Short mmCIF file of C-alpha atoms in Angstrom, two decimals:
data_model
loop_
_atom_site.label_atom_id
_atom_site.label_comp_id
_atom_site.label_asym_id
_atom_site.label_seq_id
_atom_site.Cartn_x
_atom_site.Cartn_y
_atom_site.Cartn_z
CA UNK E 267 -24.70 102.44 49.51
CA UNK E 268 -22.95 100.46 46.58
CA UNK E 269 -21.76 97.96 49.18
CA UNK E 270 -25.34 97.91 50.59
CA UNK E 271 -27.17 97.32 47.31
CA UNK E 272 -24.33 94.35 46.05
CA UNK E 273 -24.86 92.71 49.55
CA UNK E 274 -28.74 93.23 48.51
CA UNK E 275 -28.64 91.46 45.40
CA UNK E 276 -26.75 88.74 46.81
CA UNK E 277 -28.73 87.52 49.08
CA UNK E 278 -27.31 88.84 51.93
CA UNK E 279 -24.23 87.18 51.66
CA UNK E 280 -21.07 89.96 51.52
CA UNK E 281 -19.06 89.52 48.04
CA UNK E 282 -15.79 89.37 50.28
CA UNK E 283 -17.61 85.78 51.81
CA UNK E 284 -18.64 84.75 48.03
CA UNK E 285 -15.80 85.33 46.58
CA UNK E 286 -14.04 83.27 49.11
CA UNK E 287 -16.20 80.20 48.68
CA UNK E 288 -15.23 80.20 44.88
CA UNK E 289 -11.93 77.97 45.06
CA UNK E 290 -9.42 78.95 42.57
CA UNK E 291 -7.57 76.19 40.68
CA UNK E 292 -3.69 76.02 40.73
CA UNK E 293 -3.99 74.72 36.97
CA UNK E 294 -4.98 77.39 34.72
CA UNK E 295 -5.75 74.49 32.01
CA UNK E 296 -8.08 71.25 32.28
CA UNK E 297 -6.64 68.71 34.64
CA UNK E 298 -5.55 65.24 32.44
CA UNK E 299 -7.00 62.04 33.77
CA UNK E 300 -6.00 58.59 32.11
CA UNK E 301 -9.36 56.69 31.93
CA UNK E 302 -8.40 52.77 32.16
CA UNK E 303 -10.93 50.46 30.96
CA UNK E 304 -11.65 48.86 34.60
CA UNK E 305 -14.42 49.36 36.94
CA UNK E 306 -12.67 50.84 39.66
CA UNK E 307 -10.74 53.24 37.75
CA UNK E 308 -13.40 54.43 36.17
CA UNK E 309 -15.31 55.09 39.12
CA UNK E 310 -12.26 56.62 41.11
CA UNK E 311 -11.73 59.17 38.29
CA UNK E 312 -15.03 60.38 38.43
CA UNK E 313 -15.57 60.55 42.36
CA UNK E 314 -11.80 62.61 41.79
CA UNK E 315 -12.75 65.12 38.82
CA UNK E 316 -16.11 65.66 41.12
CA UNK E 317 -14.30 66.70 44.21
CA UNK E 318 -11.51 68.54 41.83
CA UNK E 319 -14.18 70.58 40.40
CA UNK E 320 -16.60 71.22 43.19
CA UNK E 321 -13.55 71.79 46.09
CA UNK E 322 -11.01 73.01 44.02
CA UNK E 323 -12.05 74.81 41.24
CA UNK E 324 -10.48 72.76 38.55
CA UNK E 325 -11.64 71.62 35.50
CA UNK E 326 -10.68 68.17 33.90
CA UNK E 327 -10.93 65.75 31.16
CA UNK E 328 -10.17 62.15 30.51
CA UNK E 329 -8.27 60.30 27.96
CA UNK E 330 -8.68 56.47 27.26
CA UNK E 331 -5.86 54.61 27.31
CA UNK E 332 -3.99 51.15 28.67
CA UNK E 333 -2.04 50.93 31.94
CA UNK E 334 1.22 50.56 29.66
CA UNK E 335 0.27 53.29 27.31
CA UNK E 336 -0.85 55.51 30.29
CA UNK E 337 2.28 55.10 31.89
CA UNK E 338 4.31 56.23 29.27
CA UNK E 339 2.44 59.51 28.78
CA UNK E 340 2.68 60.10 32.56
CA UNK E 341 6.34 60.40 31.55
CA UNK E 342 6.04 62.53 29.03
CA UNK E 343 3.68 64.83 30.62
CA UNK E 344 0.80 63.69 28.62
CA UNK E 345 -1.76 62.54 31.61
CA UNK E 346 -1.17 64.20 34.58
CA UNK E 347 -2.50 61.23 37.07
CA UNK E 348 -3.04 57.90 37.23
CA UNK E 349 -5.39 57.39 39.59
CA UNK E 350 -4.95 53.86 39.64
CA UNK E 351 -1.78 51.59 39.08
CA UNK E 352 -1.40 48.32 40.09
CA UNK E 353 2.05 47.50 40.67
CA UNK E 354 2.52 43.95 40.60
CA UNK E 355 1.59 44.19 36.82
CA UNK E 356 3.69 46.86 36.30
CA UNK E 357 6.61 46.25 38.15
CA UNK E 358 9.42 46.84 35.81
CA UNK E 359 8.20 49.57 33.46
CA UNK E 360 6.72 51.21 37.24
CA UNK E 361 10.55 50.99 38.42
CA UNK E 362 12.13 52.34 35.08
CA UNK E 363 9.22 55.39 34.93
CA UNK E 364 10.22 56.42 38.85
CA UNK E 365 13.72 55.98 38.22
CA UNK E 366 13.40 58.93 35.53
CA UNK E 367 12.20 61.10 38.10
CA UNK E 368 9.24 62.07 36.09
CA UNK E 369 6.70 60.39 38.28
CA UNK E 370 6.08 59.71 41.57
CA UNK E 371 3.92 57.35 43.48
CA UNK E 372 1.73 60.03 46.37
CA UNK E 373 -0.74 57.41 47.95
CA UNK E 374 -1.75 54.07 48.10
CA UNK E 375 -5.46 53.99 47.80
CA UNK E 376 -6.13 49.94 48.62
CA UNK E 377 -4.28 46.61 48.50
CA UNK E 378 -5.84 44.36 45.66
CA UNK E 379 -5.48 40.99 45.18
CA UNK E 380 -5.52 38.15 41.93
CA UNK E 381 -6.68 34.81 41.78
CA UNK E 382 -7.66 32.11 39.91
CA UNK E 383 -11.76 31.29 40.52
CA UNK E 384 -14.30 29.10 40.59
CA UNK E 385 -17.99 29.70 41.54
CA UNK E 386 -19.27 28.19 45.15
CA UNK E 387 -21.48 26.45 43.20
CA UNK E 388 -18.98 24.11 40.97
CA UNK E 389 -16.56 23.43 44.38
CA UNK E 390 -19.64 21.66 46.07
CA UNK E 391 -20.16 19.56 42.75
CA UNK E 392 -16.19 19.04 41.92
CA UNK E 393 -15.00 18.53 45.64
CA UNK E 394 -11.78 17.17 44.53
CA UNK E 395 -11.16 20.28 42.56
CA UNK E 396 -9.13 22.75 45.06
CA UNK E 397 -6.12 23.40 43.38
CA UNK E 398 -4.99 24.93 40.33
CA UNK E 399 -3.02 22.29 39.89
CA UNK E 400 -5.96 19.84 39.78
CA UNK E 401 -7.39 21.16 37.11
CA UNK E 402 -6.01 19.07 34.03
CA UNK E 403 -8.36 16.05 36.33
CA UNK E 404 -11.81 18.02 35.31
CA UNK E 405 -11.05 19.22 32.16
CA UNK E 406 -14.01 17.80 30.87
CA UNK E 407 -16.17 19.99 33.62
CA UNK E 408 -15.40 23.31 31.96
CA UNK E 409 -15.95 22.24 28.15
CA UNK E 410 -14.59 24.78 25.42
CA UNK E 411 -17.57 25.40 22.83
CA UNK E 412 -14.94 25.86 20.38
CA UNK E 413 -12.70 23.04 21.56
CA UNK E 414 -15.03 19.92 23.25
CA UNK E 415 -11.90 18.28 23.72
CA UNK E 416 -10.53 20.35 26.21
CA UNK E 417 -11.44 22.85 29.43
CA UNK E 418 -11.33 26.76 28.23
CA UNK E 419 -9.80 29.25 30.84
CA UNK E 420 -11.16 32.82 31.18
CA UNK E 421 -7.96 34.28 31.49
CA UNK E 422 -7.44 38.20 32.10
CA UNK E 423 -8.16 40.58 28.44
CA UNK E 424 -5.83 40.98 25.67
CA UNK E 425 -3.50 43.70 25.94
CA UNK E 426 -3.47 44.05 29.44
CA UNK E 427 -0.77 43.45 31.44
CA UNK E 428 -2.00 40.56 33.69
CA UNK E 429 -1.98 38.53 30.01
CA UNK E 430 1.41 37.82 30.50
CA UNK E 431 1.52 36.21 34.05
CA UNK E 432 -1.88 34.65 33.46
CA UNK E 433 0.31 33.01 30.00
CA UNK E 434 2.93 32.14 31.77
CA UNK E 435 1.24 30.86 35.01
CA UNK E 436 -0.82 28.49 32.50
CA UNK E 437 2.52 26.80 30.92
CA UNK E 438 3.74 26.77 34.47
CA UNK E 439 0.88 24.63 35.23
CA UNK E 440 0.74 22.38 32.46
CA UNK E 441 -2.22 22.96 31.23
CA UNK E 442 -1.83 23.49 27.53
CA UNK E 443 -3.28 19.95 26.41
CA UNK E 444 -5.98 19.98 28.66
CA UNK E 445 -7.47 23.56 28.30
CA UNK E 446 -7.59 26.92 26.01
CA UNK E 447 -6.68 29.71 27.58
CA UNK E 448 -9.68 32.32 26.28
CA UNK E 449 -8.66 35.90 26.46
CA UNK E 450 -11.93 38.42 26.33
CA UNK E 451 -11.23 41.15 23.57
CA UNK E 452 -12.62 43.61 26.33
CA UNK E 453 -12.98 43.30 30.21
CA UNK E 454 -16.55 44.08 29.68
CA UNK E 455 -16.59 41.03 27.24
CA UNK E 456 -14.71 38.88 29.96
CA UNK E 457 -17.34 40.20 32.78
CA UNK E 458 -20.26 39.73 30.44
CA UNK E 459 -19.22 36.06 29.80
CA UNK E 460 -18.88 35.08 33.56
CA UNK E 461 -21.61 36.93 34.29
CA UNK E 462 -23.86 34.89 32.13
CA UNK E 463 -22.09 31.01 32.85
CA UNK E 464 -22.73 32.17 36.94
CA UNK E 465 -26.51 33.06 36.11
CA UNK E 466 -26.99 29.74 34.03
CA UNK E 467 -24.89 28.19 37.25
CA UNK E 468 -22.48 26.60 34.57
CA UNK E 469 -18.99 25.15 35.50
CA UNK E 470 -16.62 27.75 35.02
CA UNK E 471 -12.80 28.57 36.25
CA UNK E 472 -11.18 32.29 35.66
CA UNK E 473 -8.87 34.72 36.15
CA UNK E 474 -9.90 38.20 38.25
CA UNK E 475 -8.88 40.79 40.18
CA UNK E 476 -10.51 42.82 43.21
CA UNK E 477 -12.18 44.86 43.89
CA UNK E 478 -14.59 44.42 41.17
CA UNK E 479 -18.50 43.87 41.12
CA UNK E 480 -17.64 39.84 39.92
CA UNK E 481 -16.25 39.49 43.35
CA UNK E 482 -18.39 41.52 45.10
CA UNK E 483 -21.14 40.19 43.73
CA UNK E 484 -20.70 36.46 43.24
CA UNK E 485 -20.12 33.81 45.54
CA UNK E 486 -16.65 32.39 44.63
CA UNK E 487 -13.97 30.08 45.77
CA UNK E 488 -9.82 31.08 44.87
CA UNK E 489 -7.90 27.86 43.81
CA UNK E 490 -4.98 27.31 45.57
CA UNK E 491 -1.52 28.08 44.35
CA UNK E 492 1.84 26.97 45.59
CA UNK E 493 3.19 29.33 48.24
CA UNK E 494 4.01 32.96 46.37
CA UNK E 495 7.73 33.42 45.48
CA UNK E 496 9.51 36.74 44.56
CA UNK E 497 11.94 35.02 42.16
CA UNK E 498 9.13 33.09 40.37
CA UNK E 499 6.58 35.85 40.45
CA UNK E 500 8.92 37.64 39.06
CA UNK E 501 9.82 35.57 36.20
CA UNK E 502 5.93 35.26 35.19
CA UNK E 503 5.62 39.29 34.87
CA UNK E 504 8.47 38.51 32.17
CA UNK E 505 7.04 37.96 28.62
CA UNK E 506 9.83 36.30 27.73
CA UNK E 507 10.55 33.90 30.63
CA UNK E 508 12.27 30.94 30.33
CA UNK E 509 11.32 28.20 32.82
CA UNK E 510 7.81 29.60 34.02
CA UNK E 511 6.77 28.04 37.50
CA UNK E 512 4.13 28.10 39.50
CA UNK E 513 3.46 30.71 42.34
CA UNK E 514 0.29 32.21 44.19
CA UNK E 515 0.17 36.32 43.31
CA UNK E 516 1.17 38.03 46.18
CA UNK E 517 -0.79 40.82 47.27
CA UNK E 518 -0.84 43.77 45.03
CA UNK E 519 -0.15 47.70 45.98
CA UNK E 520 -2.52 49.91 44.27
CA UNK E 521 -1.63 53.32 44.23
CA UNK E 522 -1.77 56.71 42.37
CA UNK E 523 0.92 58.24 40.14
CA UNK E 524 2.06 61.67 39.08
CA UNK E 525 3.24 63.41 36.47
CA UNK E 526 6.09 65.23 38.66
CA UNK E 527 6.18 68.70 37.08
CA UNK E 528 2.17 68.33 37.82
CA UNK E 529 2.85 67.99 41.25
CA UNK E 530 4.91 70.80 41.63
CA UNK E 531 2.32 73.10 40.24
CA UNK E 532 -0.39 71.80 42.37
CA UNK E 533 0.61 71.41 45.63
CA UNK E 534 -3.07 71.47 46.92
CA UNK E 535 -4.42 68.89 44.59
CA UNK E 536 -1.38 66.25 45.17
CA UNK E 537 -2.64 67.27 48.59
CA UNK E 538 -6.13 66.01 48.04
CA UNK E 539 -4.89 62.97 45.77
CA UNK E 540 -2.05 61.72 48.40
CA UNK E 541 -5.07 60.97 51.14
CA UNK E 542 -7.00 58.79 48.91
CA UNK E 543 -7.52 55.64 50.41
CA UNK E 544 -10.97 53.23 50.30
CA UNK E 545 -11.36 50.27 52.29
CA UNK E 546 -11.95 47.18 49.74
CA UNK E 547 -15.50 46.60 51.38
CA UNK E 548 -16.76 50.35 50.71
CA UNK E 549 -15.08 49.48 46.23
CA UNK E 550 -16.92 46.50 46.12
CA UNK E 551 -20.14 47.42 47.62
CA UNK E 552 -19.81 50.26 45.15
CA UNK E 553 -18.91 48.14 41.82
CA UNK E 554 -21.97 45.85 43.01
CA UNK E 555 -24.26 49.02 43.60
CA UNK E 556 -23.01 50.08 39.95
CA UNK E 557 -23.62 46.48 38.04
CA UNK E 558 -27.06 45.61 39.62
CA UNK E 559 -28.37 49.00 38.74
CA UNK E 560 -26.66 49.24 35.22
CA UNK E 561 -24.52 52.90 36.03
CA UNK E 562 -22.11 53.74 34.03
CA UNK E 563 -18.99 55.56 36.09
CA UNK E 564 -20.30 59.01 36.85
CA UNK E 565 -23.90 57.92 38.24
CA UNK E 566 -22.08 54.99 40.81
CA UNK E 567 -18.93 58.31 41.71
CA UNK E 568 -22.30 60.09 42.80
CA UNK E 569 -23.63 57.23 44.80
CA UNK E 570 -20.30 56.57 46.50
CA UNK E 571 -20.20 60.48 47.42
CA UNK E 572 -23.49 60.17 48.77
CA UNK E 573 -23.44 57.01 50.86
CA UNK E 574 -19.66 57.11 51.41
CA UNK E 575 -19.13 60.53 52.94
CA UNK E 576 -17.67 59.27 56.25
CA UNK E 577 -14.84 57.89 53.86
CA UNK E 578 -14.25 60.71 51.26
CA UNK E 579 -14.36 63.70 53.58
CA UNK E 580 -11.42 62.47 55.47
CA UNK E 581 -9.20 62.81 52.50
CA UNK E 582 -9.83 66.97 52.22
CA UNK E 583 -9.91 70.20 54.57
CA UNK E 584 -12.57 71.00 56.24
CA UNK E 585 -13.91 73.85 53.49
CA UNK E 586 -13.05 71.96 50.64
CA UNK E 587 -15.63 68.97 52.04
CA UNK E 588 -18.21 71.18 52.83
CA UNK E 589 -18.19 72.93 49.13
CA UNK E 590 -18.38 68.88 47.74
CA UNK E 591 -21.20 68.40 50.04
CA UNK E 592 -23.06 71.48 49.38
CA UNK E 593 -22.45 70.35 45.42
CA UNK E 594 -23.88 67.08 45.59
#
């Protein structure tokens, strides 16, 4: 009768059934996230502590920090994942970090790209302007507000990593008496300052990276760059390199990284984290969906779980997708 009046109250539904929808977490403490300042992180984390939550029974929590920084507490045991870590930036403190053996690299989640831009708009009125190299020719096409006298550059935030190849790949070019190279405090200040010049269809030339909502978004033309070499590329990720010279940026990994005692813990999450992959279409139709609409990260994670379900369900077991789709 007990049995009777608990399968009563319920609903129906036995408690044996119940209690095996509720997932229990291998973690018995919040799960770390390190929340980079970019749009794709951002968004990534939150579609991940969603699914974490919802299909795995884990709580989370997210600390700010810079790829560098981040990288350093994965070693320690600090963060527990980065969800995103782009490796051509990162190349020799990514190498040093996996030698330790106290992080490891479980899934590749899309293969970005860098490049050196100029609107569709300013390559029909500049036709002569196709290569990087060219650009010391039209300095006077990208005026500096604080310096008239030469071009300004948006080149990629301070701090970040890409600062020192975009520095380097500037001297390599030559273009120190013909243009500034601007670096945005922020990446929101760098996207807010495109952003504007590309509404106001005004000449400009910049660094970025995708996927992001600028390239998704906006209509742009790459400049071309000599052929890429390892040896040179190499050299530019080098802060204090030598004889800088010019190279295109080859195509860039990113992936995911553990903490490694994490991963041993949670077998079933590094599980769920390993499959993570998203074509670049689906991140920048999601980065655009976020910017026209003004989300912040959580709202455009929901919209990408909604209208993106043909992609996310393939990374988990069947029962763990159907308790993220019942949660949405």
């Amino acid at each position: 009768m007990v049995g009777l009046a608990l399968t009563a109250l319920l609903g129906g539904v036995p408690l044996v059934a119940q209690a095996a929808d509720t997932p229990q977490c291998e973690l018995d403490r919040p799960m770390r996230f390190g929340g980079m300042n970019w749009e794709s992180n951002l968004v990534l984390v939150e579609v991940e502590r969603f699914i974490i939550k919802h299909g795995y029974g884990c709580e989370s929590e997210v600390l700010p920090t810079e790829t560098l920084p981040a990288l350093a507490a994965l070693e320690r045991g600090d963060l527990d994942i980065n969800t995103e870590l782009w490796l051509n930036s990162t190349l020799e403190p990514w190498n040093k970090a996996q030698a330790s053996g106290k992080v490891k690299r479980i899934g590749d989640l899309y293969m970005g790209g860098e490049a050196w831009f100029i609107p569709r708009y300013t390559a029909e009125r500049l036709p002569g302007l196709k290569k990087a190299a060219d650009l010391p020719k039209f300095k006077d096409e990208f005026k500096d507000p604080e310096e008239p006298g030469k071009g300004r550059f948006y080149g990629c935030p301070a701090g970040w990593a890409c600062e020192v190849v975009n520095g380097n790949l500037f001297k390599a070019l030559g273009m120190s008496d013909t243009f500034t190279l601007f670096s945005p405090g922020t990446g929101a200040t760098q996207k807010a300052a495109l952003a504007s010049a590309y509404q106001r269809k005004e000449n400009i030339v910049f660094y970025y990276w995708f996927p992001t909502s600028i390239v998704g978004s906006m209509d742009l033309v790459q400049l071309e760059l000599p052929p890429y070499d390892k040896e040179k590329q190499l050299c530019l990720t080098d802060v204090n390199c030598a004889d800088p010279q010019p190279t295109a940026y080859p195509d860039n990994p990113v992936f995911t990284a553990v903490n490694t005692e994490f991963s041993e813990k949670a077998p079933k999450l590094i599980g769920f984290l390993s499959g993570v992959k998203v074509p670049l279409d689906a991140m920048n139709a999601t980065l655009s969906y976020m910017d026209e609409n003004e989300l912040d990260a959580e709202p455009a994670a929901q919209w990408f779980l909604k209208s993106k379900q043909d992609i996310w369900t393939q990374w988990l077991p069947a029962d763990v997708a159907q308790r993220v789709q019942a949660a949405l």
